[in-house]
Coordinates of C-alpha atoms in Angstrom, one line a residue:
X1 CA 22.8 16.6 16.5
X2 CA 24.5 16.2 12.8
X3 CA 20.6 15.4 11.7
X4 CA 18.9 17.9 13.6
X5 CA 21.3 20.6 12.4
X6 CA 20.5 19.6 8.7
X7 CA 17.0 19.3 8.8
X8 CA 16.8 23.0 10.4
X9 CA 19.2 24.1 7.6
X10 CA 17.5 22.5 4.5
X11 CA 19.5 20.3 3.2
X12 CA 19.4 16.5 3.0
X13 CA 23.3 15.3 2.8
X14 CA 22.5 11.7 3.5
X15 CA 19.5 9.4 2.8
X16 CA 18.9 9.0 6.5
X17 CA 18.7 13.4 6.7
X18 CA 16.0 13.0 4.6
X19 CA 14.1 10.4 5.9
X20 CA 14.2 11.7 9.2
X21 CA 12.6 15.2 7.6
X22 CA 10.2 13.1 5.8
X23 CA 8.8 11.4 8.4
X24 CA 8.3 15.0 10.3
X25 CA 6.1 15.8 7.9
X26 CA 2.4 14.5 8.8
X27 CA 0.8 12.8 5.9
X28 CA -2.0 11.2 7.6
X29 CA -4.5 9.9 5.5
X30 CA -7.3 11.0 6.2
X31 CA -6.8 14.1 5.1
X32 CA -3.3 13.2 3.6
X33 CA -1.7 16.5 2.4
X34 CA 0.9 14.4 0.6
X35 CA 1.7 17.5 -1.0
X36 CA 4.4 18.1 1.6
X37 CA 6.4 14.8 1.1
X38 CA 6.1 15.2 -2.5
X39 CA 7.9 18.6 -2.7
X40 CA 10.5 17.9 -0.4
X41 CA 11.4 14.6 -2.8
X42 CA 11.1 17.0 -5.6
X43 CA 13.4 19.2 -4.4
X44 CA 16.2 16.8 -4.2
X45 CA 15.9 15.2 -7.2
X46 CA 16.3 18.7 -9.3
X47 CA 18.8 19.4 -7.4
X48 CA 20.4 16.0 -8.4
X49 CA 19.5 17.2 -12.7
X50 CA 16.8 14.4 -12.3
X51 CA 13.6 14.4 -14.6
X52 CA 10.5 15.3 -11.7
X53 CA 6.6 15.9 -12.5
X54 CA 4.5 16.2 -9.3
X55 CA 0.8 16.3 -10.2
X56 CA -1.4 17.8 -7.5
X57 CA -4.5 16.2 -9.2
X58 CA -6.7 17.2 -5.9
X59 CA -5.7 20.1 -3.3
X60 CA -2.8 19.1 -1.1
X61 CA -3.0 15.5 -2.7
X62 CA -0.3 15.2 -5.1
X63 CA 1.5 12.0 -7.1
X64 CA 5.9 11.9 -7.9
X65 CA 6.8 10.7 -11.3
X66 CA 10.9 10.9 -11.7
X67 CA 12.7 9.5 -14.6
X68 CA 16.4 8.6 -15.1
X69 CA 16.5 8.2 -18.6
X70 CA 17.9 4.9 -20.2
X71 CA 18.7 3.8 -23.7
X72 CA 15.4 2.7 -24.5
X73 CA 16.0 -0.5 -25.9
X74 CA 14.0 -2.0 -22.8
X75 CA 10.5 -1.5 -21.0
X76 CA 11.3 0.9 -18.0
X77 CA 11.4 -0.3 -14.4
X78 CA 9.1 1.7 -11.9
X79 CA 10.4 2.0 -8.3
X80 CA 6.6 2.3 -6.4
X81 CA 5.9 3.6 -3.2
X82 CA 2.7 5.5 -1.4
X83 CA 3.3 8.8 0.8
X84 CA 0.7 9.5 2.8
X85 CA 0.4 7.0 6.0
X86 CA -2.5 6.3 8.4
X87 CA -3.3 8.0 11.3
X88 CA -1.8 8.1 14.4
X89 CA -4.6 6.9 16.4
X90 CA -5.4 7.9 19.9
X91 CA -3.5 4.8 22.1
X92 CA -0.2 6.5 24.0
X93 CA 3.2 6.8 22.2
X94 CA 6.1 6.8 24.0
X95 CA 7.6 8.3 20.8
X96 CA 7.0 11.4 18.9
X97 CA 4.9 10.4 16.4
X98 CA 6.6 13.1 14.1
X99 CA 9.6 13.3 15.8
X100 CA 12.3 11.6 13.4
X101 CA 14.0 10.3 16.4
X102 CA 17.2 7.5 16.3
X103 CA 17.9 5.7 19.1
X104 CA 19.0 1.8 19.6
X105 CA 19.3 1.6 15.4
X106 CA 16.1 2.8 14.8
X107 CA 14.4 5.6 13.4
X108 CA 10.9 6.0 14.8
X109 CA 8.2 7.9 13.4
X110 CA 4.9 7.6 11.8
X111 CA 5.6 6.4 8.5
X112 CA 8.7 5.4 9.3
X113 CA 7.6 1.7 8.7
X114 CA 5.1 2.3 5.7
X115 CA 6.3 3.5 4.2
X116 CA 8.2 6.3 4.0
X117 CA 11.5 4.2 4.4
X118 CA 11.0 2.5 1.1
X119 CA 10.5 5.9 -0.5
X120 CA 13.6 8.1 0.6
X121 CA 15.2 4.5 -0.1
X122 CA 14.6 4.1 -3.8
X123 CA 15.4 8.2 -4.2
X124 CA 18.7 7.2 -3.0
X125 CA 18.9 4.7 -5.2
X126 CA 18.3 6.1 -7.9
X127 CA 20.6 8.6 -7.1
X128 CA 23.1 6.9 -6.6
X129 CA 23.1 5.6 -10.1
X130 CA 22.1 8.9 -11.5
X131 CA 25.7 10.1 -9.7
X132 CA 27.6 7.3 -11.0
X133 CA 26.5 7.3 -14.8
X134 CA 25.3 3.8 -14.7
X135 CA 24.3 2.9 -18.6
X136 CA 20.9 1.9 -18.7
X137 CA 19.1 0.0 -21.6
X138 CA 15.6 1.3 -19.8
X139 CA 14.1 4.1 -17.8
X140 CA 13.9 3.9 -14.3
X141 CA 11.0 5.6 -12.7
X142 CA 10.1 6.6 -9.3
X143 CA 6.2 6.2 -9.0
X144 CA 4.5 7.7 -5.2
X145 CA 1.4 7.9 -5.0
X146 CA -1.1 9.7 -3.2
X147 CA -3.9 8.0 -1.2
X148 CA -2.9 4.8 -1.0
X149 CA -5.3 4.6 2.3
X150 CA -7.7 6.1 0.7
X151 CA -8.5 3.2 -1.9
X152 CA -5.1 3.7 -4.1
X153 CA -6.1 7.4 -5.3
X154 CA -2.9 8.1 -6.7
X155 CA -2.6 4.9 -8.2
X156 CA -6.0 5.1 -10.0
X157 CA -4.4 8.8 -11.1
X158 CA -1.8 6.8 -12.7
X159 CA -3.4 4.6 -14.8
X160 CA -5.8 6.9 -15.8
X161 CA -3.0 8.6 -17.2
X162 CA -1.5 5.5 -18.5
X163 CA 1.7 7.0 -17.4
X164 CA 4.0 3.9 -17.2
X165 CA 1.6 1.4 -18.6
X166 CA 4.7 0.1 -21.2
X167 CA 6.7 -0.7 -18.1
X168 CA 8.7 -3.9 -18.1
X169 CA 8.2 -4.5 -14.2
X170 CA 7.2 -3.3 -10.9
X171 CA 9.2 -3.1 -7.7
X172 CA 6.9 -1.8 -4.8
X173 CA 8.5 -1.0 -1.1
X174 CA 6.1 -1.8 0.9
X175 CA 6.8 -2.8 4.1
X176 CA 8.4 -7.0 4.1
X177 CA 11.4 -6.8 6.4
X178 CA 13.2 -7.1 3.2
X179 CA 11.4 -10.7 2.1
X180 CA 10.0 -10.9 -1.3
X181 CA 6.1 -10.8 -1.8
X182 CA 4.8 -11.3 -4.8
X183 CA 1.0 -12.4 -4.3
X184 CA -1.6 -10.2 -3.1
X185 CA -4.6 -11.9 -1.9
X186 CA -8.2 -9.9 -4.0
X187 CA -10.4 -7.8 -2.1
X188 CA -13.9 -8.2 -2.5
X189 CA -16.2 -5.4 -0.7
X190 CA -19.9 -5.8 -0.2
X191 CA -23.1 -4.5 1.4
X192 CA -25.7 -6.7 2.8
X193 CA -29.0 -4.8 3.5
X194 CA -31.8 -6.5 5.1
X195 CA -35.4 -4.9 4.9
X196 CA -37.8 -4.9 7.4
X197 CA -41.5 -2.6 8.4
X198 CA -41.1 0.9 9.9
X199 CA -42.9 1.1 13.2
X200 CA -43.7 3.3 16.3
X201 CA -42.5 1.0 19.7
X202 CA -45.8 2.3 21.0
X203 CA -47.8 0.7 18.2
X204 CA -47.5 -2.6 16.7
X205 CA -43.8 -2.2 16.1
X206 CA -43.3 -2.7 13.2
X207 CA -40.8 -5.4 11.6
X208 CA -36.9 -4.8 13.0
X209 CA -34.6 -4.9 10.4
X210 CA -31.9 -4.5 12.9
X211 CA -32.9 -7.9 14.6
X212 CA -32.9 -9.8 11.4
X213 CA -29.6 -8.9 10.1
X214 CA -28.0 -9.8 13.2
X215 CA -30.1 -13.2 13.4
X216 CA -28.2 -13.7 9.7
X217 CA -24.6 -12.3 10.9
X218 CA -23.3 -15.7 11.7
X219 CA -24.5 -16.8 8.7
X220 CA -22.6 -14.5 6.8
X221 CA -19.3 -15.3 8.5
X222 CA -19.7 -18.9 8.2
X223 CA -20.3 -18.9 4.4
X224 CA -17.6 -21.1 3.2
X225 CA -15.2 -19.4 0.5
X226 CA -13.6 -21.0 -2.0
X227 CA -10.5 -22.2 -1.7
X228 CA -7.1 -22.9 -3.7
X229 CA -4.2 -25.3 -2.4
X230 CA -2.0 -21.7 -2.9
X231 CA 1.2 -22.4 -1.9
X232 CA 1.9 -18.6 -0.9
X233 CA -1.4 -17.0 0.2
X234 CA -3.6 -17.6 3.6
X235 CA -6.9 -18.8 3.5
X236 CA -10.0 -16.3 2.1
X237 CA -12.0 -14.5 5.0
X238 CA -15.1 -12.9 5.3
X239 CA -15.7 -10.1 7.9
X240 CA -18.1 -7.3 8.7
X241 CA -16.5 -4.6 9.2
X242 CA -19.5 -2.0 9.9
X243 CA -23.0 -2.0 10.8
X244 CA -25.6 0.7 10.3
X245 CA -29.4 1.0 10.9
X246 CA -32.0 3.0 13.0
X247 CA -33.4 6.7 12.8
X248 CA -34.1 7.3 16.4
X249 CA -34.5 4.6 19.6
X250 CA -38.4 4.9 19.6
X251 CA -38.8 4.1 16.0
X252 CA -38.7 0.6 14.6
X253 CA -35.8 0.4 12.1
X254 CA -37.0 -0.5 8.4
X255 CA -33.5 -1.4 7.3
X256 CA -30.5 -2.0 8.3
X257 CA -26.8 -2.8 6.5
X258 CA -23.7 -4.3 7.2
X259 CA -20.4 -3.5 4.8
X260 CA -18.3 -6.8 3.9
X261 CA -14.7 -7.7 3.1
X262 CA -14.1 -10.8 1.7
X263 CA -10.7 -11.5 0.9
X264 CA -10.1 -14.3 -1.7
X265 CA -7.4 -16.3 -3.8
X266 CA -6.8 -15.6 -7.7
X267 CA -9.7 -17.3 -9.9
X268 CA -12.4 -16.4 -7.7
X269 CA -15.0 -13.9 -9.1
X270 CA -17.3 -11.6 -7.7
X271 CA -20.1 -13.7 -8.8
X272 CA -19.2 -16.8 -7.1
X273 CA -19.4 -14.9 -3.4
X274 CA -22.9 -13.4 -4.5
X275 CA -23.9 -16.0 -5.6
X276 CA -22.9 -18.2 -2.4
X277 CA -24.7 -15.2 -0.2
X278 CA -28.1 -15.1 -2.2
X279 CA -30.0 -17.7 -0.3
X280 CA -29.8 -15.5 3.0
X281 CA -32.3 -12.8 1.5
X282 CA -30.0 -10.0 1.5
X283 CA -30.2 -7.2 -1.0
X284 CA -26.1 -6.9 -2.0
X285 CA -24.3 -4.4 -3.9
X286 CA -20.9 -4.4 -5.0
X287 CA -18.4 -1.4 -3.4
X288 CA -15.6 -2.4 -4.7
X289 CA -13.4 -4.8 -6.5
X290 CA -9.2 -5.9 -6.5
X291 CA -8.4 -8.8 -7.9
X292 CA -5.5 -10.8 -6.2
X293 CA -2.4 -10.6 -8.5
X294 CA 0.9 -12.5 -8.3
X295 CA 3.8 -12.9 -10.1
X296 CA 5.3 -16.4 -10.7
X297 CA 8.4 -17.4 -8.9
X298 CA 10.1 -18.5 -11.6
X299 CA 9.8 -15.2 -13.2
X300 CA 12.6 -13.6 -14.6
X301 CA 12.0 -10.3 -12.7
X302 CA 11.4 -12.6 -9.5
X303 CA 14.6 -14.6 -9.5
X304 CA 17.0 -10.0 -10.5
X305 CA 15.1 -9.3 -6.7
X306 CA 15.9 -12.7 -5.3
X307 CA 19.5 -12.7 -5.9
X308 CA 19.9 -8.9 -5.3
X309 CA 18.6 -9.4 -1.8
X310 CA 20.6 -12.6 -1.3
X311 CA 24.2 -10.4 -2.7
X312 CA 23.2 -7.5 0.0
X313 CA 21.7 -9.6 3.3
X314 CA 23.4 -12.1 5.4
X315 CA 20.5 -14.7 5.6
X316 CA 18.6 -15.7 1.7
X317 CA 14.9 -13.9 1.4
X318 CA 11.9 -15.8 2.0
X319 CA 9.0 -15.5 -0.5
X320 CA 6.0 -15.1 0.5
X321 CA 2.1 -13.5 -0.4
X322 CA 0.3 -11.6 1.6
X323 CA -3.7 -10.7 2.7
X324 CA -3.6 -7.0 2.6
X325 CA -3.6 -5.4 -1.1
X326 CA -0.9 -2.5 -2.3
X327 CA -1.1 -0.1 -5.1
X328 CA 0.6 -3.3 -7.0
X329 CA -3.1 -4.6 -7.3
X330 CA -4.1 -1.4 -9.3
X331 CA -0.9 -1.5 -11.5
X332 CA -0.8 -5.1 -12.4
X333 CA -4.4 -6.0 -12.4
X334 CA -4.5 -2.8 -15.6
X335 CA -1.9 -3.7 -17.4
X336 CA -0.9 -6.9 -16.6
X337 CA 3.1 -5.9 -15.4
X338 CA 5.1 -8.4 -13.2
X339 CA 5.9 -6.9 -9.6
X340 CA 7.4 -7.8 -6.2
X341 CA 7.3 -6.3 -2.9
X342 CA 10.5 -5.8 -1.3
X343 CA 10.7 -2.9 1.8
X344 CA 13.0 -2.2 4.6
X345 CA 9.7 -1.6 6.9
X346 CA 8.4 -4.3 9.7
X347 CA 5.4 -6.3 8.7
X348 CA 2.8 -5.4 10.7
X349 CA 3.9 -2.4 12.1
X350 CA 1.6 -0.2 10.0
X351 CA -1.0 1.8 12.0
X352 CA 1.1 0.5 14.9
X353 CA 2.2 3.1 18.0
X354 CA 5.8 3.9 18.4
X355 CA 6.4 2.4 14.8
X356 CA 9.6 2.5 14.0
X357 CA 12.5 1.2 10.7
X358 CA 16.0 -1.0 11.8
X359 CA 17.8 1.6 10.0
X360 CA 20.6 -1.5 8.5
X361 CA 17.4 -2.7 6.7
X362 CA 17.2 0.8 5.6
X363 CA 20.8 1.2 4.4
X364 CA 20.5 -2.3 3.1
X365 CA 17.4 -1.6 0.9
X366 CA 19.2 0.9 -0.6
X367 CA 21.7 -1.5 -2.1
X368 CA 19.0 -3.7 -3.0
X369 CA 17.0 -1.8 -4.8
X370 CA 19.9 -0.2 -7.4
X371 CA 21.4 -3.9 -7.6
X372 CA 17.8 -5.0 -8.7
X373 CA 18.0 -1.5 -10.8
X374 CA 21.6 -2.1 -12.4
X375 CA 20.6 -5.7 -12.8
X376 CA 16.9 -5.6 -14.8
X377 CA 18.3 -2.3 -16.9
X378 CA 21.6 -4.2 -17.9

């Protein structure tokens, strides 16, 4: 009842208050309305004196840029995280999917997992340190995005605006049940197009492009993809993900398109899966492009998040990589900062029903993320 009375009120006394109101605020991407999520955040960190600039760069989509000012005699530190989440699908919740509800040491909700978790955590974090006059040699930013379902939106608003593109490092909160990631496997997108002859079915025919692009869909997913011994990363896929051809059921389709995702290790290039698809007669086009990034284990920034998490969790972090890509890809792969993924959300739960946080991994993240703060800024 102590959260429900503060949400209704207005006021966010505790990290948890706030998560719960965040994650009753939809941000479903589509359409996202971010907006929302941002203004609540902005809200407590004036009231907290803290530096805020939200930038509404699209209606109702809006990126979070706070700053805790440092000394300046190192790089800053950004604190990453996405607000809008995905939908909530049409399979039965048992849960309110906006709901904010506790129960059994967990907070359910969509977003609650990814990642809206990691964001109310690194506000608290920071502060925290803002609140205890911490001296720090850099600046510590807090970085949400926008549209981080939508391609990285927000993140692509960032760097266009080059707006922390001296930073020293990257910590990003998506969701890792509080294990370090810190490779992102590159995401290649393609569309295949196969040609045929237009036709009436009364007539001759025609020439079915539908029929030979599905005669060539095995091919496709048999093509074999290069491959690294990488000691963190799975092995490179291919998949179709759509399929698109025809006018109208009497008419004999004259082409016919499938959209790709490739997912490959670092070192590959675009060129090398083109080239390795040419011989099947396709016409292919490039839709989009992120390269896998990692950052090495025995980097310095690697080892300030590895014993952070070891000094606040009973059990030592695993490190890992992972096949789905982050706005980390868009940060690093510009201008070439170190980052790790570190969040209190459940691996795999995004997009899930009844997705929930462990709220200790909530409260633990906290600590975390201002040891790794107090730590890098020393």
């Amino acid at each position: 009842m102590y959260i429900e009375d503060k949400l209704t009120s207005g006021t966010c006394d505790t990290p948890l208050d706030l998560l719960c109101k965040l994650v009753r605020i939809e941000s479903c991407d589509p359409p996202g309305r971010e907006i929302e999520v941002a203004r609540s955040l902005e809200a407590e960190l004036i009231r907290a004196g803290v530096q805020v600039e939200l930038d509404e760069f699209a209606p109702g989509r809006a990126n979070l840029l706070a700053r805790l000012p440092g000394a300046g005699t190192k790089p800053p530190l950004v604190f990453s995280a996405h607000l809008d989440t995905v939908p909530v699908g049409t399979t039965g919740w048992t849960e309110e999917p906006f709901g904010g509800h506790i129960r059994d040491g967990r907070l359910y909700g969509r977003g609650a997992s990814d990642m809206k978790s990691g964001v109310v955590a690194m506000t608290a974090a920071l502060l925290e340190i803002a609140a205890t006059g911490t001296p720090l040699t850099g600046d510590l930013l807090l970085a949400f995005s926008a549209g981080e379902s939508s391609n990285c939106l927000g993140a692509k608003r960032f760097v266009e605006r080059r707006t922390f593109a001296e930073a020293g490092a990257i910590l990003v909160s998506e969701p890792s049940s509080l294990e370090l990631i810190i490779a992102e496997m590159g995401v290649l997108w393609l569309r295949a197009t196969a040609f045929g002859r237009v036709g009436h079915v009364s007539g001759d025919g025609g020439d079915n492009a539908i029929m030979k692009m599905v005669s060539i869909l095995p091919q496709i997913q048999s093509v074999p993809l290069p491959c690294t011994d990488h000691p963190l990363l799975p092995e490179p896929t291919i998949r179709i993900g759509t399929i698109h051809g025809g006018a109208a059921v009497n008419v004999t389709p004259d082409r016919c398109f499938v959209d790709i995702d490739v997912r490959i290790h670092p070192g590959t290039a675009p060129s090398e899966i083109l080239d390795l698809l040419e011989p099947l007669g396709l016409d292919l086009e490039i839709l989009d492009f992120k390269p896998s990034v990692e950052t090495a284990i025995d980097h310095p920034f690697t080892q300030t998040c590895l014993q952070a998490c070891a000094a606040n969790r009973s059990q030592a972090p695993r490190i890992s990589g992972v096949a789905y890509y982050s706005d980390a890809t868009i940060y690093t792969s510009a201008f070439e900062t170190p980052f790790v993924i570190i969040g209190p959300g459940e691996l795999g739960m995004s997009g899930q029903t009844d997705e929930f946080v462990e709220i200790e991994k909530f409260n633990q993240a906290i600590a975390i993320y201002r040891a790794i703060a107090e730590s890098y800024l020393k």
